[in-house]
Structures are given as structure tokens and as C-alpha cells.
PDB file of C-alpha atoms in Angstrom:
ATOM      1  CA  UNK A 123      98.862  76.891  91.713  1.00 40.00           C
ATOM      2  CA  UNK A 124     102.525  76.993  90.096  1.00 50.00           C
ATOM      3  CA  UNK A 125     101.319  81.323  89.274  1.00 48.00           C
ATOM      4  CA  UNK A 126      99.733  81.880  92.781  1.00 47.00           C
ATOM      5  CA  UNK A 127     103.702  80.689  94.073  1.00 52.00           C
ATOM      6  CA  UNK A 128     106.016  81.571  91.939  1.00 63.00           C
ATOM      7  CA  UNK A 129     108.064  84.240  92.199  1.00 67.00           C
ATOM      8  CA  UNK A 130     107.442  84.638  96.216  1.00 80.00           C
ATOM      9  CA  UNK A 131     108.948  84.666  99.091  1.00 82.00           C
ATOM     10  CA  UNK A 132     108.597  82.409 101.444  1.00 88.00           C
ATOM     11  CA  UNK A 133     107.237  84.520 104.213  1.00 93.00           C
ATOM     12  CA  UNK A 134     105.672  88.118 104.809  1.00 93.00           C
ATOM     13  CA  UNK A 135     106.155  89.263 109.124  1.00 94.00           C
ATOM     14  CA  UNK A 136     104.904  92.171 110.221  1.00 96.00           C
ATOM     15  CA  UNK A 137     106.724  93.512 112.722  1.00 96.00           C
ATOM     16  CA  UNK A 138     104.441  96.809 113.713  1.00 96.00           C
ATOM     17  CA  UNK A 139     107.036  99.325 111.826  1.00 97.00           C
ATOM     18  CA  UNK A 140     107.672  97.745 109.187  1.00 97.00           C
ATOM     19  CA  UNK A 141     107.055  94.210 106.725  1.00 96.00           C
ATOM     20  CA  UNK A 142     109.824  92.005 106.823  1.00 97.00           C
ATOM     21  CA  UNK A 143     109.913  89.312 103.669  1.00 96.00           C
ATOM     22  CA  UNK A 144     111.776  86.711 104.430  1.00 96.00           C
ATOM     23  CA  UNK A 145     113.550  83.833 102.135  1.00 95.00           C
ATOM     24  CA  UNK A 146     114.338  80.659 103.699  1.00 96.00           C
ATOM     25  CA  UNK A 147     117.210  79.505 101.992  1.00 94.00           C
ATOM     26  CA  UNK A 148     120.157  76.373 103.161  1.00 95.00           C
ATOM     27  CA  UNK A 149     123.586  77.357 102.352  1.00 94.00           C
ATOM     28  CA  UNK A 150     122.506  80.745 101.073  1.00 94.00           C
ATOM     29  CA  UNK A 151     124.523  81.688  98.088  1.00 93.00           C
ATOM     30  CA  UNK A 152     124.167  84.018  95.519  1.00 94.00           C
ATOM     31  CA  UNK A 153     121.138  83.113  93.672  1.00 94.00           C
ATOM     32  CA  UNK A 154     119.001  83.722  97.444  1.00 95.00           C
ATOM     33  CA  UNK A 155     120.295  87.313  96.829  1.00 96.00           C
ATOM     34  CA  UNK A 156     118.674  87.383  93.470  1.00 95.00           C
ATOM     35  CA  UNK A 157     115.453  85.485  94.740  1.00 94.00           C
ATOM     36  CA  UNK A 158     114.837  88.113  97.333  1.00 95.00           C
ATOM     37  CA  UNK A 159     115.638  91.254  95.172  1.00 95.00           C
ATOM     38  CA  UNK A 160     113.247  89.725  92.620  1.00 91.00           C
ATOM     39  CA  UNK A 161     110.984  89.292  95.595  1.00 91.00           C
ATOM     40  CA  UNK A 162     111.224  92.371  97.001  1.00 93.00           C
ATOM     41  CA  UNK A 163     110.690  94.894  93.699  1.00 91.00           C
ATOM     42  CA  UNK A 164     107.408  92.718  93.207  1.00 88.00           C
ATOM     43  CA  UNK A 165     105.987  93.273  96.177  1.00 89.00           C
ATOM     44  CA  UNK A 166     107.015  97.272  96.615  1.00 87.00           C
ATOM     45  CA  UNK A 167     103.738  97.644  94.529  1.00 83.00           C
ATOM     46  CA  UNK A 168     101.647  95.722  96.332  1.00 85.00           C
ATOM     47  CA  UNK A 169     101.749  96.709  99.826  1.00 89.00           C
ATOM     48  CA  UNK A 170      98.874  97.634 101.759  1.00 89.00           C
ATOM     49  CA  UNK A 171     100.321 100.758 103.685  1.00 94.00           C
ATOM     50  CA  UNK A 172     103.479 102.899 103.810  1.00 94.00           C
ATOM     51  CA  UNK A 173     105.625 100.727 105.980  1.00 96.00           C
ATOM     52  CA  UNK A 174     109.151  99.939 104.611  1.00 96.00           C
ATOM     53  CA  UNK A 175     109.617  96.172 103.456  1.00 96.00           C
ATOM     54  CA  UNK A 176     112.271  94.549 104.895  1.00 97.00           C
ATOM     55  CA  UNK A 177     114.061  92.091 102.805  1.00 97.00           C
ATOM     56  CA  UNK A 178     115.868  88.919 104.703  1.00 97.00           C
ATOM     57  CA  UNK A 179     117.331  85.984 103.853  1.00 97.00           C
ATOM     58  CA  UNK A 180     116.863  83.242 106.391  1.00 97.00           C
ATOM     59  CA  UNK A 181     119.904  80.183 106.346  1.00 96.00           C
ATOM     60  CA  UNK A 182     121.492  77.547 107.915  1.00 95.00           C
ATOM     61  CA  UNK A 183     125.048  78.493 107.023  1.00 91.00           C
ATOM     62  CA  UNK A 184     126.502  81.767 104.572  1.00 87.00           C
ATOM     63  CA  UNK A 185     129.543  82.800 103.947  1.00 92.00           C
ATOM     64  CA  UNK A 186     130.789  86.092 104.492  1.00 93.00           C
ATOM     65  CA  UNK A 187     131.200  87.038 100.900  1.00 94.00           C
ATOM     66  CA  UNK A 188     127.543  86.627 100.570  1.00 93.00           C
ATOM     67  CA  UNK A 189     127.128  88.639 103.837  1.00 94.00           C
ATOM     68  CA  UNK A 190     128.989  91.536 101.953  1.00 96.00           C
ATOM     69  CA  UNK A 191     127.202  91.241  98.958  1.00 96.00           C
ATOM     70  CA  UNK A 192     123.717  91.077 101.006  1.00 96.00           C
ATOM     71  CA  UNK A 193     124.676  94.459 103.139  1.00 96.00           C
ATOM     72  CA  UNK A 194     125.348  95.858  99.825  1.00 96.00           C
ATOM     73  CA  UNK A 195     121.954  95.865  98.720  1.00 96.00           C
ATOM     74  CA  UNK A 196     120.310  96.348 101.963  1.00 97.00           C
ATOM     75  CA  UNK A 197     119.661  92.958 102.597  1.00 97.00           C
ATOM     76  CA  UNK A 198     118.958  91.613 106.329  1.00 97.00           C
ATOM     77  CA  UNK A 199     120.909  88.077 106.139  1.00 97.00           C
ATOM     78  CA  UNK A 200     120.883  85.601 109.408  1.00 96.00           C
ATOM     79  CA  UNK A 201     123.029  82.944 109.921  1.00 94.00           C
ATOM     80  CA  UNK A 202     121.542  80.397 111.889  1.00 92.00           C
ATOM     81  CA  UNK A 203     125.080  78.993 112.940  1.00 87.00           C
ATOM     82  CA  UNK A 204     126.027  82.012 114.671  1.00 83.00           C
ATOM     83  CA  UNK A 205     122.647  82.825 116.263  1.00 75.00           C
ATOM     84  CA  UNK A 206     123.277  81.857 120.355  1.00 69.00           C
TER      85      UNK A 206
END
């Protein structure tokens, strides 16, 4: 079981035009960015087609610093405390 679940993101979504790799993390910090980057790198060679793979972190809250670092790394961050 641990071999099947380690180094995997929480969700792989099919958006139609792209795959979305989603990490669900409360109070996302630098560890969430490192985790999704690792999962993204490992999954790139295993996708069933050539659609792009979009890394995303969904969190209840995050700082402007985390959003800035994620943006530089092309990681989408959804902070639920900012969603209306």
C-alpha cells in the first residue's frame, strides 16, 4: 500500500484540454510547493497522452509569499479563504 500511495498527489483531474495535478494541503507552505513539483516531475512520463499537466495546490489559506513562489514555479494556487 505504501508503495502505491507515496509520492502521489491527491487528485489527477481531466479538464478536457489538460490534466490537472492537485495537492490538497491545509495552510499550504513551502512543503506543498516542493511536494507538487516532485509529483509533477514523476508523473510527466506516465501520462496517457500529450496534453499539458498543470500543477495546482488547493488550500484553506496561504500567504502572499507562497503564492509568489508558486507563481514563479508555474504552480496554480487556490486559497479557499479568498474564494467568494
